[in-house]
CSV table of C-alpha atoms in Angstrom, one decimal:
chain,number,residue,atom,x,y,z
M,1,UNK,CA,-30.7,-99.9,-50.6
M,2,UNK,CA,-30.1,-96.0,-51.3
M,3,UNK,CA,-31.2,-95.0,-47.9
M,4,UNK,CA,-29.5,-96.3,-46.1
M,5,UNK,CA,-26.9,-95.9,-47.5
M,6,UNK,CA,-27.5,-91.8,-47.0
M,7,UNK,CA,-28.1,-93.5,-43.2
M,8,UNK,CA,-24.4,-94.2,-43.0
M,9,UNK,CA,-23.6,-90.5,-44.4
M,10,UNK,CA,-25.7,-89.0,-42.4
M,11,UNK,CA,-24.2,-90.3,-39.3
M,12,UNK,CA,-20.2,-89.8,-40.6
M,13,UNK,CA,-20.8,-86.7,-41.6
M,14,UNK,CA,-22.3,-85.8,-37.5
M,15,UNK,CA,-19.5,-88.0,-36.1
M,16,UNK,CA,-16.7,-84.8,-38.0
M,17,UNK,CA,-18.4,-82.1,-36.6
M,18,UNK,CA,-18.9,-83.6,-33.1
M,19,UNK,CA,-15.9,-83.7,-32.8
M,20,UNK,CA,-14.2,-80.0,-34.3
M,21,UNK,CA,-16.7,-78.7,-32.3
M,22,UNK,CA,-15.5,-80.8,-28.6
M,23,UNK,CA,-11.8,-80.1,-28.3
M,24,UNK,CA,-11.9,-83.0,-25.1
M,25,UNK,CA,-12.0,-85.5,-27.4
M,26,UNK,CA,-8.9,-86.8,-28.5
M,27,UNK,CA,-8.7,-89.9,-30.9
M,28,UNK,CA,-5.6,-91.7,-28.8
M,29,UNK,CA,-5.6,-93.6,-30.6
M,30,UNK,CA,-3.7,-92.2,-33.8
M,31,UNK,CA,-3.3,-88.9,-32.6
M,32,UNK,CA,-0.3,-87.7,-30.4
M,33,UNK,CA,-0.6,-85.6,-27.1
M,34,UNK,CA,1.1,-82.1,-28.0
M,35,UNK,CA,0.1,-79.8,-25.8
M,36,UNK,CA,0.4,-77.2,-28.6
M,37,UNK,CA,-1.4,-78.0,-31.0
M,38,UNK,CA,-4.4,-77.8,-27.7
M,39,UNK,CA,-6.2,-74.4,-26.5
M,40,UNK,CA,-4.5,-72.5,-24.1
M,41,UNK,CA,-7.1,-72.8,-21.7
M,42,UNK,CA,-6.3,-77.0,-22.8
M,43,UNK,CA,-2.7,-76.7,-22.3
M,44,UNK,CA,-1.0,-78.7,-18.8
M,45,UNK,CA,2.3,-77.7,-17.2
M,46,UNK,CA,3.7,-81.3,-16.6
M,47,UNK,CA,6.2,-82.1,-14.6
M,48,UNK,CA,9.3,-82.9,-16.6
M,49,UNK,CA,11.8,-85.6,-15.2
M,50,UNK,CA,15.2,-84.6,-14.3
M,51,UNK,CA,18.2,-87.3,-14.5
M,52,UNK,CA,20.7,-85.4,-13.2
M,53,UNK,CA,18.8,-83.2,-10.4
M,54,UNK,CA,20.8,-84.3,-7.5
M,55,UNK,CA,18.2,-85.8,-4.4
M,56,UNK,CA,20.2,-85.7,-0.6
M,57,UNK,CA,18.4,-89.4,0.1
M,58,UNK,CA,19.3,-88.6,4.1
M,59,UNK,CA,17.4,-85.2,3.5
M,60,UNK,CA,14.8,-86.6,1.9
M,61,UNK,CA,14.3,-88.7,4.2
M,62,UNK,CA,14.6,-86.6,7.0
M,63,UNK,CA,10.9,-83.9,5.6
M,64,UNK,CA,9.1,-87.7,4.2
M,65,UNK,CA,9.5,-90.4,5.6
M,66,UNK,CA,8.2,-92.6,8.6
M,67,UNK,CA,9.6,-92.6,11.9
M,68,UNK,CA,11.2,-95.5,11.8
M,69,UNK,CA,13.5,-94.7,8.8
M,70,UNK,CA,14.3,-91.3,10.5
M,71,UNK,CA,15.6,-93.3,14.2
M,72,UNK,CA,17.6,-95.2,11.8
M,73,UNK,CA,19.1,-92.2,9.8
M,74,UNK,CA,19.9,-90.3,13.3
M,75,UNK,CA,21.3,-93.7,14.1
M,76,UNK,CA,23.5,-93.8,11.2
M,77,UNK,CA,23.9,-89.1,12.1
M,78,UNK,CA,25.2,-89.8,15.9
M,79,UNK,CA,27.4,-93.2,14.7
M,80,UNK,CA,28.9,-90.6,12.3
M,81,UNK,CA,29.1,-87.1,14.7
M,82,UNK,CA,27.9,-85.4,12.0
M,83,UNK,CA,26.9,-82.4,11.8
M,84,UNK,CA,25.2,-81.8,7.8
M,85,UNK,CA,21.5,-81.9,8.6
M,86,UNK,CA,21.3,-80.2,11.9
M,87,UNK,CA,19.1,-77.1,11.0
M,88,UNK,CA,17.6,-79.1,9.0
M,89,UNK,CA,16.0,-81.5,12.2
M,90,UNK,CA,15.8,-78.2,13.8
M,91,UNK,CA,12.7,-77.9,12.2
M,92,UNK,CA,11.7,-81.1,11.9
M,93,UNK,CA,12.3,-81.6,16.4
M,94,UNK,CA,9.7,-79.2,16.4
M,95,UNK,CA,6.9,-80.6,15.1
M,96,UNK,CA,7.8,-84.2,16.3
M,97,UNK,CA,5.0,-85.4,18.7
M,98,UNK,CA,7.5,-88.8,18.5
M,99,UNK,CA,9.9,-89.0,21.4
M,100,UNK,CA,11.9,-91.2,20.3
M,101,UNK,CA,12.2,-89.3,16.4
M,102,UNK,CA,12.6,-85.5,19.7
M,103,UNK,CA,15.5,-87.7,21.5
M,104,UNK,CA,17.3,-88.6,18.8
M,105,UNK,CA,18.3,-85.5,17.8
M,106,UNK,CA,18.7,-83.8,20.8
M,107,UNK,CA,21.6,-86.3,21.1
M,108,UNK,CA,22.4,-86.0,17.5
M,109,UNK,CA,23.5,-82.2,18.7
M,110,UNK,CA,25.1,-83.4,22.4
M,111,UNK,CA,27.7,-84.9,19.7
M,112,UNK,CA,28.5,-82.6,17.5
M,113,UNK,CA,27.6,-79.0,19.7
M,114,UNK,CA,25.1,-77.3,17.7
M,115,UNK,CA,24.4,-74.3,19.2
M,116,UNK,CA,21.2,-73.2,17.6
M,117,UNK,CA,18.6,-75.3,19.0
M,118,UNK,CA,19.3,-74.1,22.7
M,119,UNK,CA,16.3,-72.3,22.3
M,120,UNK,CA,14.0,-74.8,21.7
M,121,UNK,CA,15.4,-76.9,24.3
M,122,UNK,CA,15.4,-74.2,26.6
M,123,UNK,CA,11.3,-74.1,26.3
M,124,UNK,CA,11.0,-77.7,26.3
M,125,UNK,CA,12.1,-76.8,30.5
M,126,UNK,CA,9.4,-73.8,30.8
M,127,UNK,CA,6.7,-76.5,30.0
M,128,UNK,CA,7.4,-78.1,32.8
M,129,UNK,CA,8.3,-74.3,34.9
M,130,UNK,CA,4.7,-73.1,33.9
M,131,UNK,CA,2.9,-76.2,34.1
M,132,UNK,CA,2.3,-76.8,30.3
M,133,UNK,CA,1.7,-80.3,28.7
M,134,UNK,CA,5.5,-81.7,28.4
M,135,UNK,CA,6.9,-85.9,27.6
M,136,UNK,CA,8.6,-86.5,29.9
M,137,UNK,CA,11.4,-88.4,27.4
M,138,UNK,CA,12.3,-85.1,25.0
M,139,UNK,CA,12.7,-83.2,28.2
M,140,UNK,CA,15.2,-85.1,30.3
M,141,UNK,CA,17.4,-85.2,26.3
M,142,UNK,CA,16.6,-81.1,26.5
M,143,UNK,CA,18.3,-81.2,30.1
M,144,UNK,CA,21.1,-83.8,28.6
M,145,UNK,CA,21.6,-81.5,25.6
M,146,UNK,CA,20.9,-78.0,27.9
M,147,UNK,CA,23.9,-79.7,30.4
M,148,UNK,CA,26.8,-81.2,27.6
M,149,UNK,CA,26.8,-77.3,26.0
M,150,UNK,CA,26.5,-75.3,29.6
M,151,UNK,CA,24.5,-73.9,28.8
M,152,UNK,CA,24.3,-71.4,31.9
M,153,UNK,CA,21.1,-69.5,31.1
M,154,UNK,CA,18.5,-72.6,31.3
M,155,UNK,CA,20.4,-73.1,35.5
M,156,UNK,CA,17.4,-71.0,36.7
M,157,UNK,CA,14.7,-73.2,35.0
M,158,UNK,CA,16.6,-76.2,36.2
M,159,UNK,CA,16.8,-75.4,39.8
M,160,UNK,CA,13.3,-74.6,39.7
M,161,UNK,CA,12.2,-78.0,38.1
M,162,UNK,CA,14.8,-79.9,41.1
M,163,UNK,CA,11.1,-79.7,42.8
M,164,UNK,CA,8.2,-81.5,40.6
M,165,UNK,CA,6.2,-83.9,41.1
M,166,UNK,CA,7.6,-86.0,39.1
M,167,UNK,CA,10.3,-88.1,40.2
M,168,UNK,CA,11.7,-88.4,37.2
M,169,UNK,CA,12.1,-85.3,35.7
M,170,UNK,CA,13.2,-83.8,38.9
M,171,UNK,CA,16.1,-86.1,38.5
M,172,UNK,CA,17.5,-85.7,35.7
M,173,UNK,CA,17.2,-81.5,36.4
M,174,UNK,CA,19.8,-82.8,39.4
M,175,UNK,CA,21.8,-84.7,37.2
M,176,UNK,CA,21.4,-81.1,34.8
M,177,UNK,CA,23.1,-79.1,37.0
M,178,UNK,CA,25.8,-81.4,38.6
M,179,UNK,CA,26.8,-81.2,34.4
M,180,UNK,CA,27.0,-77.9,33.7
M,181,UNK,CA,28.8,-77.3,36.6
M,182,UNK,CA,29.9,-73.8,36.3
M,183,UNK,CA,28.7,-70.2,38.9
M,184,UNK,CA,25.5,-71.6,40.5
M,185,UNK,CA,24.5,-68.7,43.0
M,186,UNK,CA,24.7,-70.6,46.5
M,187,UNK,CA,21.0,-70.0,47.8
M,188,UNK,CA,20.1,-72.0,44.7
M,189,UNK,CA,22.2,-74.3,45.6
M,190,UNK,CA,21.1,-74.8,48.7
M,191,UNK,CA,18.0,-75.6,47.6
M,192,UNK,CA,19.4,-79.0,46.6
M,193,UNK,CA,21.0,-79.6,49.6
M,194,UNK,CA,17.7,-79.0,52.0
M,195,UNK,CA,16.1,-81.5,49.3
M,196,UNK,CA,18.7,-83.7,49.8
M,197,UNK,CA,18.4,-83.5,53.8
M,198,UNK,CA,14.1,-83.8,52.5
M,199,UNK,CA,13.9,-87.1,50.6
M,200,UNK,CA,14.0,-90.5,52.2
M,201,UNK,CA,16.9,-92.7,50.2
M,202,UNK,CA,14.9,-95.5,50.5
M,203,UNK,CA,11.8,-93.7,48.7
M,204,UNK,CA,14.2,-91.9,46.2
M,205,UNK,CA,17.0,-93.9,45.5
M,206,UNK,CA,18.1,-92.0,42.6
M,207,UNK,CA,16.9,-89.1,43.2
M,208,UNK,CA,19.4,-88.4,46.1
M,209,UNK,CA,21.7,-90.3,44.1
M,210,UNK,CA,21.5,-87.8,41.3
M,211,UNK,CA,21.4,-84.9,45.3
M,212,UNK,CA,24.7,-86.2,46.4
M,213,UNK,CA,26.6,-86.5,43.0
M,214,UNK,CA,25.1,-82.6,42.1
M,215,UNK,CA,26.5,-81.9,45.2
M,216,UNK,CA,29.9,-82.8,44.7
M,217,UNK,CA,30.0,-81.6,41.6
M,218,UNK,CA,29.7,-78.2,42.2
M,219,UNK,CA,32.1,-78.6,45.7
M,220,UNK,CA,29.2,-77.6,47.5
M,221,UNK,CA,31.4,-76.7,51.7
M,222,UNK,CA,28.3,-76.9,53.2
M,223,UNK,CA,27.5,-79.5,52.2
M,224,UNK,CA,30.2,-81.9,53.7
M,225,UNK,CA,29.0,-82.3,57.0
M,226,UNK,CA,25.4,-84.2,55.3
M,227,UNK,CA,27.5,-86.3,53.0
M,228,UNK,CA,30.5,-87.1,55.4
M,229,UNK,CA,26.4,-88.9,57.5
M,230,UNK,CA,25.1,-90.5,54.4
M,231,UNK,CA,29.9,-92.2,53.7
M,232,UNK,CA,29.3,-93.3,57.7
M,233,UNK,CA,25.6,-94.6,57.6
M,234,UNK,CA,25.8,-98.7,56.6
M,235,UNK,CA,21.8,-98.4,58.2
M,236,UNK,CA,22.1,-96.2,54.4
M,237,UNK,CA,21.3,-97.9,49.9
M,238,UNK,CA,25.2,-98.5,49.9
M,239,UNK,CA,24.3,-96.7,46.1
M,240,UNK,CA,23.8,-93.9,47.9
M,241,UNK,CA,27.4,-94.3,50.0
M,242,UNK,CA,29.7,-94.5,47.4
M,243,UNK,CA,29.2,-92.2,45.8
M,244,UNK,CA,29.6,-89.6,48.7
M,245,UNK,CA,32.4,-91.1,49.4
M,246,UNK,CA,34.3,-89.3,45.4
M,247,UNK,CA,31.6,-86.6,46.4
M,248,UNK,CA,33.4,-85.7,49.6
M,249,UNK,CA,36.4,-86.0,48.0
M,250,UNK,CA,35.8,-83.2,45.6
M,251,UNK,CA,34.6,-81.0,48.3
M,252,UNK,CA,37.9,-80.9,49.5
M,253,UNK,CA,37.6,-80.9,53.5
M,254,UNK,CA,40.8,-81.7,55.4
M,255,UNK,CA,39.2,-83.7,57.3
M,256,UNK,CA,37.4,-85.5,55.9
M,257,UNK,CA,40.0,-87.3,54.2
M,258,UNK,CA,40.8,-89.9,56.6
M,259,UNK,CA,37.3,-91.3,56.9
M,260,UNK,CA,37.0,-91.9,54.1
M,261,UNK,CA,40.9,-93.4,53.7
M,262,UNK,CA,39.1,-96.2,56.8
M,263,UNK,CA,36.1,-96.4,54.8
M,264,UNK,CA,38.8,-96.6,52.2
M,265,UNK,CA,41.5,-99.5,54.0
M,266,UNK,CA,38.8,-100.9,56.4
M,267,UNK,CA,35.5,-101.9,55.1
M,268,UNK,CA,34.3,-105.7,53.2
M,269,UNK,CA,32.3,-103.7,51.1
M,270,UNK,CA,35.5,-104.0,47.7
M,271,UNK,CA,32.7,-101.8,45.5
M,272,UNK,CA,32.8,-99.5,48.2
M,273,UNK,CA,36.4,-99.1,48.7
M,274,UNK,CA,36.1,-98.9,45.6
M,275,UNK,CA,34.7,-95.9,45.7
M,276,UNK,CA,36.6,-94.4,48.5
M,277,UNK,CA,40.1,-94.3,46.7
M,278,UNK,CA,38.8,-93.3,43.7
M,279,UNK,CA,37.8,-90.0,46.8
M,280,UNK,CA,40.7,-90.2,47.5
M,281,UNK,CA,41.8,-89.3,44.3
M,282,UNK,CA,39.9,-86.6,44.3
M,283,UNK,CA,41.4,-84.2,47.0
M,284,UNK,CA,43.4,-81.8,45.8
M,285,UNK,CA,47.8,-81.1,47.6
M,286,UNK,CA,47.8,-84.8,48.4
M,287,UNK,CA,50.9,-86.3,48.0
M,288,UNK,CA,50.7,-88.8,49.3
M,289,UNK,CA,47.6,-90.7,47.4
M,290,UNK,CA,50.2,-91.2,44.7
M,291,UNK,CA,51.8,-93.7,46.8
M,292,UNK,CA,48.2,-94.9,47.6
M,293,UNK,CA,47.5,-95.2,44.1
M,294,UNK,CA,49.7,-97.8,43.0
M,295,UNK,CA,50.4,-100.0,45.5
M,296,UNK,CA,46.0,-100.2,45.0
M,297,UNK,CA,46.7,-101.3,41.2
M,298,UNK,CA,50.1,-103.3,42.0
M,299,UNK,CA,48.5,-105.2,44.5
M,300,UNK,CA,44.5,-105.2,45.2
M,301,UNK,CA,42.8,-108.4,44.5
M,302,UNK,CA,39.9,-106.7,42.9
M,303,UNK,CA,40.1,-105.5,39.9
M,304,UNK,CA,37.0,-103.0,39.6
M,305,UNK,CA,40.3,-101.2,42.1
M,306,UNK,CA,43.0,-101.9,40.3
M,307,UNK,CA,41.0,-99.9,37.5
M,308,UNK,CA,40.0,-97.0,39.1
M,309,UNK,CA,43.9,-96.6,40.5
M,310,UNK,CA,45.3,-96.7,36.9
M,311,UNK,CA,43.2,-94.3,35.9
M,312,UNK,CA,43.2,-91.9,38.4
M,313,UNK,CA,47.3,-92.0,38.4
M,314,UNK,CA,47.0,-91.1,34.1
M,315,UNK,CA,48.9,-87.2,35.0
M,316,UNK,CA,50.7,-88.9,37.2
M,317,UNK,CA,55.1,-88.4,36.0
M,318,UNK,CA,55.9,-90.8,39.9
M,319,UNK,CA,58.7,-92.6,39.6
M,320,UNK,CA,57.2,-96.5,38.9
M,321,UNK,CA,54.0,-95.0,37.5
M,322,UNK,CA,54.5,-95.8,33.8
M,323,UNK,CA,56.1,-98.8,34.4
M,324,UNK,CA,53.5,-100.2,36.3
M,325,UNK,CA,51.5,-99.5,33.8
M,326,UNK,CA,52.8,-101.5,31.2
M,327,UNK,CA,53.0,-103.6,33.3
M,328,UNK,CA,49.8,-104.4,33.3
M,329,UNK,CA,48.6,-103.8,30.1
M,330,UNK,CA,51.0,-106.7,29.5
M,331,UNK,CA,50.0,-109.0,32.7
M,332,UNK,CA,46.5,-108.2,34.0
M,333,UNK,CA,44.3,-110.7,34.5
M,334,UNK,CA,41.3,-108.9,33.4
M,335,UNK,CA,40.4,-106.4,30.3
M,336,UNK,CA,39.4,-103.9,32.3
M,337,UNK,CA,42.5,-103.4,34.5
M,338,UNK,CA,44.5,-103.6,31.0
M,339,UNK,CA,42.8,-101.2,28.8
M,340,UNK,CA,42.7,-98.6,31.4
M,341,UNK,CA,46.5,-98.9,32.0
M,342,UNK,CA,46.6,-97.8,27.8
M,343,UNK,CA,44.3,-95.1,28.7
M,344,UNK,CA,46.9,-94.1,31.5
M,345,UNK,CA,49.9,-93.9,29.5
M,346,UNK,CA,48.3,-93.3,26.1
M,347,UNK,CA,48.9,-89.9,28.5
M,348,UNK,CA,52.7,-90.2,29.1
M,349,UNK,CA,55.1,-87.7,27.3
M,350,UNK,CA,57.6,-90.1,27.8
M,351,UNK,CA,58.8,-91.0,23.3
M,352,UNK,CA,59.3,-94.6,25.7
M,353,UNK,CA,55.6,-94.7,26.7
M,354,UNK,CA,54.1,-93.8,22.6
M,355,UNK,CA,56.5,-96.1,20.7
M,356,UNK,CA,56.0,-99.2,23.5
M,357,UNK,CA,51.3,-98.5,22.8
M,358,UNK,CA,53.0,-98.1,18.5
M,359,UNK,CA,54.3,-101.2,18.7
M,360,UNK,CA,51.9,-103.1,21.2
M,361,UNK,CA,49.5,-101.6,18.6
M,362,UNK,CA,51.1,-102.8,16.0
M,363,UNK,CA,51.7,-106.6,17.1
M,364,UNK,CA,49.1,-109.2,16.1
M,365,UNK,CA,49.8,-111.6,18.6
M,366,UNK,CA,47.8,-108.7,21.8
M,367,UNK,CA,44.4,-109.3,21.7
M,368,UNK,CA,42.7,-107.1,19.9
M,369,UNK,CA,40.4,-104.9,21.7
M,370,UNK,CA,44.0,-104.1,24.0
M,371,UNK,CA,45.6,-103.5,20.1
M,372,UNK,CA,42.1,-101.4,19.5
M,373,UNK,CA,42.5,-99.0,22.8
M,374,UNK,CA,46.0,-98.9,22.3
M,375,UNK,CA,44.7,-97.0,19.3
M,376,UNK,CA,42.8,-94.9,20.2
M,377,UNK,CA,45.8,-94.3,23.4
M,378,UNK,CA,47.4,-93.4,20.3
M,379,UNK,CA,45.1,-91.1,18.4
M,380,UNK,CA,42.8,-89.2,21.0
M,381,UNK,CA,46.7,-87.5,22.4
M,382,UNK,CA,47.9,-87.2,18.6
M,383,UNK,CA,50.9,-89.0,19.4
M,384,UNK,CA,53.8,-88.7,16.1
M,385,UNK,CA,54.8,-92.2,14.8
M,386,UNK,CA,50.7,-93.1,14.6
M,387,UNK,CA,50.5,-92.8,11.1
M,388,UNK,CA,53.0,-95.3,10.1
M,389,UNK,CA,51.8,-97.8,12.8
M,390,UNK,CA,48.8,-97.3,10.7
M,391,UNK,CA,50.8,-97.9,7.5
M,392,UNK,CA,51.6,-101.2,8.8
M,393,UNK,CA,48.5,-102.7,9.6
M,394,UNK,CA,47.5,-101.6,6.1
M,395,UNK,CA,50.2,-103.8,4.9
M,396,UNK,CA,49.8,-106.6,6.5
M,397,UNK,CA,46.1,-106.1,6.1
M,398,UNK,CA,45.2,-105.3,2.3
M,399,UNK,CA,44.1,-108.2,0.9
M,400,UNK,CA,42.9,-110.1,4.1
M,401,UNK,CA,40.9,-109.1,7.2
M,402,UNK,CA,39.0,-112.0,8.2
M,403,UNK,CA,38.9,-110.4,12.2
M,404,UNK,CA,37.9,-107.7,10.2
M,405,UNK,CA,40.6,-105.7,12.0
M,406,UNK,CA,41.9,-102.8,9.3
M,407,UNK,CA,38.4,-102.3,9.2
M,408,UNK,CA,37.5,-101.0,12.8
M,409,UNK,CA,40.7,-99.1,13.0
M,410,UNK,CA,40.0,-97.2,9.4
M,411,UNK,CA,36.4,-96.7,10.7
M,412,UNK,CA,37.4,-95.1,14.6
M,413,UNK,CA,40.3,-92.8,12.0
M,414,UNK,CA,37.2,-90.9,9.8
M,415,UNK,CA,36.0,-90.2,13.5
M,416,UNK,CA,39.3,-88.3,14.9
M,417,UNK,CA,39.9,-84.9,13.6
M,418,UNK,CA,43.1,-85.2,13.5
M,419,UNK,CA,44.6,-84.2,9.9
M,420,UNK,CA,47.7,-85.4,10.1
M,421,UNK,CA,46.8,-89.1,9.4
M,422,UNK,CA,46.2,-87.1,5.4
M,423,UNK,CA,47.5,-89.5,3.4
M,424,UNK,CA,46.1,-93.0,6.4
M,425,UNK,CA,42.4,-91.7,4.9
M,426,UNK,CA,43.9,-91.3,0.7
M,427,UNK,CA,44.5,-94.8,0.8
M,428,UNK,CA,42.0,-95.4,2.9
M,429,UNK,CA,40.7,-94.2,-0.7
M,430,UNK,CA,41.9,-97.3,-3.5
M,431,UNK,CA,40.9,-99.9,-0.7
M,432,UNK,CA,38.6,-102.7,-2.6
M,433,UNK,CA,36.4,-102.7,0.2
M,434,UNK,CA,34.0,-100.3,-0.3
M,435,UNK,CA,33.2,-99.9,3.4
M,436,UNK,CA,36.9,-98.2,4.1
M,437,UNK,CA,37.0,-95.9,1.2
M,438,UNK,CA,33.8,-94.1,2.5
M,439,UNK,CA,35.7,-94.3,6.0
M,440,UNK,CA,38.8,-92.2,3.6
M,441,UNK,CA,35.8,-90.0,2.9
M,442,UNK,CA,35.1,-89.6,6.4
M,443,UNK,CA,37.9,-88.5,7.6
M,444,UNK,CA,39.0,-85.9,4.7
M,445,UNK,CA,36.0,-84.3,5.3
M,446,UNK,CA,36.0,-84.4,8.9
M,447,UNK,CA,39.2,-82.7,8.7
M,448,UNK,CA,38.8,-80.8,5.6
M,449,UNK,CA,41.7,-81.9,4.1
M,450,UNK,CA,41.3,-79.9,0.6
M,451,UNK,CA,43.6,-81.2,-1.4
M,452,UNK,CA,42.6,-84.4,-1.0
M,453,UNK,CA,38.6,-83.0,-2.2
M,454,UNK,CA,39.1,-83.4,-6.1
M,455,UNK,CA,40.3,-86.8,-5.3
M,456,UNK,CA,36.8,-87.4,-3.5
M,457,UNK,CA,35.1,-86.3,-6.8
M,458,UNK,CA,36.6,-88.0,-8.8
M,459,UNK,CA,34.3,-91.9,-7.4
M,460,UNK,CA,31.0,-90.2,-8.6
M,461,UNK,CA,31.4,-92.3,-11.8
M,462,UNK,CA,30.3,-95.0,-13.2
M,463,UNK,CA,32.0,-98.3,-11.8
M,464,UNK,CA,32.7,-97.5,-8.6
M,465,UNK,CA,30.1,-98.6,-6.4
M,466,UNK,CA,26.6,-97.0,-5.4
M,467,UNK,CA,27.0,-96.5,-2.0
M,468,UNK,CA,30.8,-95.1,-1.7
M,469,UNK,CA,29.0,-92.6,-4.7
M,470,UNK,CA,25.7,-91.6,-2.8
M,471,UNK,CA,28.7,-90.6,0.6
M,472,UNK,CA,30.4,-88.4,-2.4
M,473,UNK,CA,26.9,-86.7,-2.9
M,474,UNK,CA,25.8,-85.8,0.5
M,475,UNK,CA,27.6,-87.7,2.9
M,476,UNK,CA,25.5,-91.5,3.5
């Protein structure tokens, strides 16, 4: 018995000695993990969570999220015209291999007129010219972005790409050249005309159409004969004849007016007639076109012709034009004509026309889509009285907005750069609907209304919808 006790004692002493010699052995059941009690060589600096540390959700997703999540964020940013993350996206664009993400980034940069990415976009064109590997969708998005921001330095590269074997890429390059406009070297524009003459219009229908439009946008006089021949040739694709009518008008040779006029009055093709009318309106210094447009809006049975006539009359102060537009807004049987008439009337400088649009917008008996068009015309043209009209809608729909009309108005208002709507944005903050509160925050920030910034910051507190708090902290 004594020997057994001695053996147990020896084992206990051995265990104690081993634990003292081996610092890696810790009795987790009885000893708390305290780094200060360990030797320096054993101490580990663990990350400490700071509950007050702010995390920008959108930035985090853009930097670390999967492609589908990034694409969702880009869609939101485009809808909001949010430029906050453009610098971050510049780095993401250069590392991504996903053309959908690249396209989304370029589209956002177009919306926000972001110039720091122009060199990156130009490098996409260099890949094509140097016959390096490229992604067509990304190159097309880059071209559109360069054109929208009028990056004239890239014109020479675009001209080179016009002859690319990839017809889709060549077509996009032609469109970008036309959209960019500006002073293009005449010898280089001639390459577009030569290509138009050389291409088979049935094999390369889209490319030929783009060439016709671009030559008109560039007002390239030497192309007029070729374009007139296209207008007069009933055997070629109809879309080419239509676009040629407008391009002939933009070039504006006096002797070509009668050709387009004949097409307008004599052809049985209603769509071709509508393009001919648009072409006639493009000719410079033709006072008689107003009378033609008035008759077209008033009497023509084809809705597209009436719509184009309304659009082209937007700058006219001729007698009877404004009265006719008001009549069409109320009575035309086709929605597109009514909306075109609304936008045309919005260009007026007459108080009576302004009051008409305001009253139409406020009247709940009118169709919602035309009322919304009226609101856009009021805001786009900064028409006095718009603020009061919005308040009238708010008073009526503040408690109950079954058709979400107020919500749509607040959404559109949040996209507008017009500081005169400051009181409207402030009132949005008072609504119980978190969506409308967010629109108010965005409107205030878009217009940099400093006097309301403290009001925005006050929304970052307990009891406020987390989605609103997130908007306050990080813009979404």
